[in-house]
Amino acid sequence: MSDLQELIASVGALRRTLEGRGEKAPRTPPAAENSAEASASVDPSSAIFSRLSNVDPARWLARLRERLPFPVPADVSREVDAFGLDPPYLERARPLLDFLFDRWWRVHVSGLDRVPDSARMLLVANRSGILPYDGLMLAHAVERGHRAQRRPRLLAADKLMSGPFAQPMLRRLGAVRACRENAARLFDEGEWLSLFPEGGRGALKPYRQRYRLQRFECGEILSLALRRRAPIVPVAIVGGEEIHPVALRPEKLERLLGTALPLAPTLLLGPGALVPLPSQWRIRFGSPLEVGDLDPASAEDPLTANRLSERVRAAVGELLEDELERRDSVW
């Protein structure tokens, strides 16, 4: 059975479990209980989703909201910067971010000691998952673990920053639209930035292509970092590809509708599809890229820009392969 088939079977098993949670089960004799427990212990579907066995997906967000008073778009504040960063809103979101980082995804971070304490910086990582949880967790890892306690500003794709649902929250958490003009202004202000140059190709690729780096976009931002002499730090993120796995993409229907339609096996959970799966994450920071042979004055030259992009992509890919080998379990 392939990984994707196993994942689909696991989601189906989870859905059947959740559908039966509201029904009062008859008393099972002890022998039968022991037999059922033994069967569950060897069932890979039960093993993969053991962390979700007590989750009612229809009430998960409501209960989380009660325990962690995270912000919603209706919350307002007058303390925002030119790009919409709302410090009180971010502070209110910290309990939720801490929960996701420490308890839900159990993020393991390594290599932060290699990240210099520079006035400005560009962190470049692989894209993981449909929603930008990867950017939020990357920023959280740096802010909590680095000696400078800086929070990188996420350079997010146009579709994320123009959508009616994610955009207000992302903007208030510090995200900005990924373009050269915004990056230049933030560099001038001495900000650290995070970039996911695979864009939509990386976010929406099928599960069978997980962790295969796509062609890098946003070359103008990489060139800008070179021109401004901002350290370029490669980062690998493992775990984000499993939280909303894409089973397939109906290309003909997508062309007809003019929009992406990623189909995930978690759709079998109904409202539970909104809950990201609790995969185990690993974030690995590499050393700043060696670019001494590249002339900052010629950063806009297509040949220089292409060499820089390929060098960054190779560095991220090397870290990614190493972290995949180190990972013991997806869950």
Short mmCIF file of C-alpha atoms in Angstrom, two decimals:
data_model
loop_
_atom_site.label_atom_id
_atom_site.label_comp_id
_atom_site.label_asym_id
_atom_site.label_seq_id
_atom_site.Cartn_x
_atom_site.Cartn_y
_atom_site.Cartn_z
CA MET A 1 0.00 0.00 0.00
CA SER A 2 1.40 3.42 -0.95
CA ASP A 3 1.79 6.25 1.55
CA LEU A 4 -1.15 8.11 0.04
CA GLN A 5 -3.41 5.04 0.09
CA GLU A 6 -2.50 4.45 3.71
CA LEU A 7 -3.24 8.08 4.51
CA ILE A 8 -6.64 7.93 2.80
CA ALA A 9 -7.50 4.71 4.65
CA SER A 10 -6.44 6.34 7.90
CA VAL A 11 -8.68 9.35 7.33
CA GLY A 12 -11.58 7.04 6.55
CA ALA A 13 -10.99 5.13 9.78
CA LEU A 14 -10.88 8.39 11.70
CA ARG A 15 -14.13 9.56 10.14
CA ARG A 16 -15.91 6.33 11.12
CA THR A 17 -14.60 6.74 14.65
CA LEU A 18 -15.86 10.31 14.89
CA GLU A 19 -19.28 9.42 13.47
CA GLY A 20 -19.73 6.84 16.19
CA ARG A 21 -18.67 9.05 19.07
CA GLY A 22 -22.15 10.39 19.64
CA GLU A 23 -23.66 6.92 19.91
CA LYS A 24 -23.64 5.04 23.19
CA ALA A 25 -21.75 1.84 22.59
CA PRO A 26 -22.96 -1.40 24.23
CA ARG A 27 -20.89 -2.85 27.03
CA THR A 28 -18.16 -5.07 25.59
CA PRO A 29 -17.00 -8.14 27.52
CA PRO A 30 -13.43 -7.84 28.87
CA ALA A 31 -12.10 -10.49 26.48
CA ALA A 32 -13.55 -8.67 23.50
CA GLU A 33 -12.15 -5.38 24.80
CA ASN A 34 -8.68 -6.88 25.02
CA SER A 35 -9.05 -8.28 21.52
CA ALA A 36 -10.14 -4.90 20.17
CA GLU A 37 -7.22 -3.19 21.89
CA ALA A 38 -4.79 -5.67 20.41
CA SER A 39 -6.30 -5.19 16.98
CA ALA A 40 -6.05 -1.41 17.29
CA SER A 41 -2.43 -1.65 18.37
CA VAL A 42 -1.47 -3.22 15.07
CA ASP A 43 -3.77 -1.16 12.86
CA PRO A 44 -1.62 1.47 11.12
CA SER A 45 -4.66 3.69 10.59
CA SER A 46 -5.35 3.81 14.32
CA ALA A 47 -1.68 4.40 15.05
CA ILE A 48 -1.38 7.32 12.65
CA PHE A 49 -4.46 9.09 13.99
CA SER A 50 -4.17 8.16 17.66
CA ARG A 51 -3.61 11.84 18.49
CA LEU A 52 -6.93 12.73 16.85
CA SER A 53 -9.00 9.93 18.38
CA ASN A 54 -10.47 12.22 21.06
CA VAL A 55 -11.05 15.21 18.78
CA ASP A 56 -14.55 16.19 17.72
CA PRO A 57 -13.68 18.23 14.63
CA ALA A 58 -16.98 20.13 14.63
CA ARG A 59 -16.21 21.51 18.10
CA TRP A 60 -12.42 21.56 18.00
CA LEU A 61 -12.04 25.22 17.07
CA ALA A 62 -14.74 26.33 19.52
CA ARG A 63 -13.09 24.50 22.41
CA LEU A 64 -9.69 25.80 21.42
CA ARG A 65 -11.12 29.31 21.33
CA GLU A 66 -12.43 28.85 24.89
CA ARG A 67 -9.09 27.65 26.23
CA LEU A 68 -6.86 29.89 24.13
CA PRO A 69 -8.41 33.31 23.54
CA PHE A 70 -6.82 33.75 20.12
CA PRO A 71 -7.84 36.74 18.02
CA VAL A 72 -10.39 36.84 15.24
CA PRO A 73 -10.68 39.36 12.37
CA ALA A 74 -13.36 41.23 14.32
CA ASP A 75 -10.81 42.21 16.98
CA VAL A 76 -9.61 45.74 16.29
CA SER A 77 -6.57 47.76 17.30
CA ARG A 78 -5.21 51.19 16.50
CA GLU A 79 -1.57 50.14 16.87
CA VAL A 80 -0.62 48.99 13.37
CA ASP A 81 2.37 49.75 11.17
CA ALA A 82 2.40 50.74 7.49
CA PHE A 83 1.92 47.11 6.41
CA GLY A 84 -0.77 46.28 8.96
CA LEU A 85 1.25 44.55 11.69
CA ASP A 86 -0.84 44.74 14.85
CA PRO A 87 1.33 44.13 17.97
CA PRO A 88 -1.61 43.72 20.42
CA TYR A 89 -3.25 41.29 18.00
CA LEU A 90 0.01 39.33 17.70
CA GLU A 91 0.38 39.25 21.47
CA ARG A 92 -3.15 37.90 21.80
CA ALA A 93 -2.33 35.19 19.26
CA ARG A 94 0.76 33.95 21.12
CA PRO A 95 -1.06 31.33 23.25
CA LEU A 96 -2.43 29.71 20.08
CA LEU A 97 0.95 29.87 18.33
CA ASP A 98 2.61 28.37 21.42
CA PHE A 99 0.03 25.57 21.46
CA LEU A 100 0.57 24.74 17.80
CA PHE A 101 4.35 24.93 18.15
CA ASP A 102 4.76 22.98 21.41
CA ARG A 103 1.78 20.65 21.65
CA TRP A 104 0.17 20.10 18.26
CA TRP A 105 3.18 19.89 15.92
CA ARG A 106 5.90 19.44 18.59
CA VAL A 107 8.37 21.42 16.51
CA HIS A 108 12.03 20.40 16.77
CA VAL A 109 14.37 23.29 15.91
CA SER A 110 18.07 23.01 15.10
CA GLY A 111 20.77 25.24 13.66
CA LEU A 112 19.58 28.55 15.10
CA ASP A 113 23.07 29.15 16.46
CA ARG A 114 24.22 29.48 12.83
CA VAL A 115 21.92 32.45 12.23
CA PRO A 116 23.90 35.67 12.75
CA ASP A 117 22.64 38.69 14.63
CA SER A 118 22.49 40.89 11.56
CA ALA A 119 20.74 44.21 11.02
CA ARG A 120 18.75 42.73 8.13
CA MET A 121 18.33 39.16 6.91
CA LEU A 122 16.50 36.93 4.44
CA LEU A 123 15.44 33.44 5.54
CA VAL A 124 14.57 31.20 2.57
CA ALA A 125 12.59 27.99 3.14
CA ASN A 126 10.69 25.29 1.27
CA ARG A 127 6.91 25.72 0.99
CA SER A 128 4.83 23.27 3.02
CA GLY A 129 1.06 22.99 2.99
CA ILE A 130 -1.82 24.96 1.52
CA LEU A 131 -2.07 27.49 4.35
CA PRO A 132 1.03 29.41 5.54
CA TYR A 133 1.44 27.68 8.88
CA ASP A 134 5.07 27.16 7.85
CA GLY A 135 5.74 30.90 7.83
CA LEU A 136 4.10 31.36 11.22
CA MET A 137 6.04 28.49 12.79
CA LEU A 138 9.31 29.69 11.25
CA ALA A 139 8.79 33.17 12.71
CA HIS A 140 7.85 31.67 16.07
CA ALA A 141 10.97 29.49 16.12
CA VAL A 142 13.26 32.46 15.44
CA GLU A 143 11.57 34.78 17.89
CA ARG A 144 11.59 32.25 20.72
CA GLY A 145 14.94 30.60 20.09
CA HIS A 146 17.34 33.14 18.62
CA ARG A 147 19.39 35.36 20.90
CA ALA A 148 18.20 38.49 19.06
CA GLN A 149 14.52 37.59 19.64
CA ARG A 150 13.59 39.08 16.27
CA ARG A 151 10.39 38.03 14.51
CA PRO A 152 10.82 37.69 10.73
CA ARG A 153 8.18 39.28 8.53
CA LEU A 154 6.59 36.75 6.19
CA LEU A 155 6.70 37.62 2.49
CA ALA A 156 3.46 35.94 1.39
CA ALA A 157 2.13 35.15 -2.07
CA ASP A 158 -0.35 37.45 -3.79
CA LYS A 159 -3.24 34.98 -3.51
CA LEU A 160 -2.80 34.73 0.26
CA MET A 161 -2.55 38.49 0.70
CA SER A 162 -5.55 39.24 -1.51
CA GLY A 163 -7.95 36.58 -0.21
CA PRO A 164 -10.90 37.64 1.97
CA PHE A 165 -10.32 35.12 4.75
CA ALA A 166 -6.61 34.62 5.48
CA GLN A 167 -5.40 38.07 4.46
CA PRO A 168 -6.69 40.12 7.44
CA MET A 169 -5.22 37.74 10.01
CA LEU A 170 -1.92 37.26 8.17
CA ARG A 171 -1.46 40.99 7.70
CA ARG A 172 -2.03 41.68 11.39
CA LEU A 173 0.42 38.91 12.30
CA GLY A 174 3.13 40.61 10.27
CA ALA A 175 2.84 39.17 6.76
CA VAL A 176 3.31 41.39 3.71
CA ARG A 177 2.84 40.81 -0.01
CA ALA A 178 5.98 39.33 -1.57
CA CYS A 179 7.31 41.92 -3.99
CA ARG A 180 10.57 43.77 -4.47
CA GLU A 181 9.19 47.13 -3.30
CA ASN A 182 7.91 45.79 0.02
CA ALA A 183 11.09 43.83 0.66
CA ALA A 184 13.24 46.90 -0.08
CA ARG A 185 11.29 49.05 2.34
CA LEU A 186 11.46 46.43 5.09
CA PHE A 187 15.19 45.95 4.54
CA ASP A 188 15.61 49.73 4.86
CA GLU A 189 13.81 49.51 8.20
CA GLY A 190 16.22 46.80 9.36
CA GLU A 191 13.73 43.92 9.30
CA TRP A 192 14.32 40.18 9.03
CA LEU A 193 12.27 38.60 6.25
CA SER A 194 11.18 35.05 5.45
CA LEU A 195 10.61 33.95 1.86
CA PHE A 196 9.07 30.78 0.40
CA PRO A 197 10.10 31.10 -3.27
CA GLU A 198 8.34 27.93 -4.49
CA GLY A 199 5.07 29.85 -4.33
CA GLY A 200 1.83 28.12 -5.27
CA ARG A 201 3.65 25.27 -7.02
CA GLY A 202 5.14 24.22 -3.71
CA ALA A 203 1.97 24.70 -1.68
CA LEU A 204 -0.37 22.76 -3.98
CA LYS A 205 1.78 19.91 -5.23
CA PRO A 206 0.34 16.37 -4.80
CA TYR A 207 1.30 14.29 -1.79
CA ARG A 208 3.35 11.93 -3.95
CA GLN A 209 5.64 14.88 -4.74
CA ARG A 210 6.06 15.98 -1.12
CA TYR A 211 9.34 17.66 -0.26
CA ARG A 212 10.41 17.83 -3.90
CA LEU A 213 11.53 21.40 -4.40
CA GLN A 214 9.81 23.25 -7.21
CA ARG A 215 11.32 25.98 -9.34
CA PHE A 216 12.15 29.06 -7.29
CA GLU A 217 10.29 32.28 -8.02
CA CYS A 218 10.83 35.74 -6.47
CA GLY A 219 14.34 35.98 -7.89
CA GLU A 220 14.16 39.77 -7.62
CA ILE A 221 13.94 39.50 -3.82
CA LEU A 222 16.98 37.23 -3.67
CA SER A 223 18.85 39.71 -5.86
CA LEU A 224 17.75 42.53 -3.58
CA ALA A 225 19.16 40.71 -0.55
CA LEU A 226 22.47 40.30 -2.38
CA ARG A 227 22.54 43.97 -3.34
CA ARG A 228 21.74 45.06 0.24
CA ARG A 229 24.33 42.58 1.58
CA ALA A 230 21.70 40.94 3.78
CA PRO A 231 22.68 37.41 4.88
CA ILE A 232 20.67 34.75 3.02
CA VAL A 233 19.95 31.83 5.36
CA PRO A 234 18.56 28.54 3.94
CA VAL A 235 15.91 26.80 6.04
CA ALA A 236 14.32 23.34 5.73
CA ILE A 237 10.85 22.64 7.13
CA VAL A 238 9.68 19.03 7.46
CA GLY A 239 6.17 18.13 8.62
CA GLY A 240 4.09 20.77 6.91
CA GLU A 241 3.41 18.63 3.83
CA GLU A 242 1.32 16.22 5.93
CA ILE A 243 -1.06 18.62 7.68
CA HIS A 244 -3.32 19.07 4.61
CA PRO A 245 -2.07 16.46 2.12
CA VAL A 246 -3.17 17.00 -1.48
CA ALA A 247 -4.34 13.73 -3.05
CA LEU A 248 -4.86 15.03 -6.58
CA ARG A 249 -5.66 18.09 -8.64
CA PRO A 250 -8.29 17.91 -11.41
CA GLU A 251 -6.35 19.86 -14.03
CA LYS A 252 -9.15 20.04 -16.62
CA LEU A 253 -11.63 21.34 -14.06
CA GLU A 254 -9.05 23.81 -12.75
CA ARG A 255 -8.50 25.18 -16.25
CA LEU A 256 -12.25 25.47 -16.77
CA LEU A 257 -12.82 27.33 -13.50
CA GLY A 258 -9.57 29.27 -13.58
CA THR A 259 -8.63 28.38 -10.01
CA ALA A 260 -6.74 25.71 -8.08
CA LEU A 261 -8.81 22.85 -6.63
CA PRO A 262 -6.55 20.71 -4.44
CA LEU A 263 -8.42 17.61 -3.25
CA ALA A 264 -7.29 16.21 0.09
CA PRO A 265 -8.27 12.91 1.78
CA THR A 266 -9.03 14.89 4.94
CA LEU A 267 -12.17 16.15 3.15
CA LEU A 268 -13.65 12.82 4.27
CA LEU A 269 -13.73 14.32 7.77
CA GLY A 270 -16.21 17.01 6.76
CA PRO A 271 -15.71 20.04 9.06
CA GLY A 272 -12.73 18.22 10.52
CA ALA A 273 -10.82 18.99 7.32
CA LEU A 274 -10.24 22.47 8.76
CA VAL A 275 -8.14 20.96 11.53
CA PRO A 276 -4.50 20.52 10.43
CA LEU A 277 -3.20 17.03 11.10
CA PRO A 278 -0.76 16.74 14.05
CA SER A 279 2.38 15.78 12.17
CA GLN A 280 5.73 16.17 13.86
CA TRP A 281 7.68 19.13 12.53
CA ARG A 282 11.40 19.75 12.14
CA ILE A 283 12.87 23.17 11.28
CA ARG A 284 16.55 23.24 10.37
CA PHE A 285 18.52 26.46 9.85
CA GLY A 286 21.66 26.40 7.73
CA SER A 287 24.64 28.70 7.68
CA PRO A 288 24.36 31.95 5.71
CA LEU A 289 25.01 31.39 2.03
CA GLU A 290 28.51 32.04 0.73
CA VAL A 291 28.09 34.67 -1.96
CA GLY A 292 31.55 36.24 -1.98
CA ASP A 293 32.01 35.40 -5.65
CA LEU A 294 28.82 37.22 -6.63
CA ASP A 295 29.09 40.95 -7.20
CA PRO A 296 26.30 42.86 -5.40
CA ALA A 297 26.57 45.58 -8.04
CA SER A 298 25.50 43.07 -10.71
CA ALA A 299 22.74 41.50 -8.62
CA GLU A 300 20.11 42.44 -11.21
CA ASP A 301 22.01 40.72 -14.01
CA PRO A 302 19.97 37.66 -15.14
CA LEU A 303 22.99 35.36 -15.04
CA THR A 304 23.93 36.44 -11.51
CA ALA A 305 20.31 36.21 -10.36
CA ASN A 306 19.98 32.69 -11.79
CA ARG A 307 23.22 31.53 -10.16
CA LEU A 308 22.07 32.93 -6.83
CA SER A 309 18.63 31.31 -7.09
CA GLU A 310 20.10 27.90 -7.93
CA ARG A 311 22.61 28.18 -5.09
CA VAL A 312 19.88 28.97 -2.58
CA ARG A 313 17.68 26.17 -3.91
CA ALA A 314 20.54 23.66 -3.63
CA ALA A 315 21.26 24.73 -0.04
CA VAL A 316 17.60 24.37 0.99
CA GLY A 317 17.39 21.00 -0.78
CA GLU A 318 20.47 19.66 1.01
CA LEU A 319 19.06 20.61 4.42
CA LEU A 320 15.68 19.15 3.47
CA GLU A 321 17.11 15.78 2.46
CA ASP A 322 19.13 15.59 5.66
CA GLU A 323 16.13 16.35 7.87
CA LEU A 324 13.96 13.79 6.07
CA GLU A 325 16.57 11.15 6.85
CA ARG A 326 16.67 12.21 10.50
CA ARG A 327 12.89 12.06 10.96
CA ASP A 328 11.78 8.90 12.76
CA SER A 329 8.03 9.26 12.25
CA VAL A 330 5.58 11.50 10.44
CA TRP A 331 3.37 11.62 13.53
#
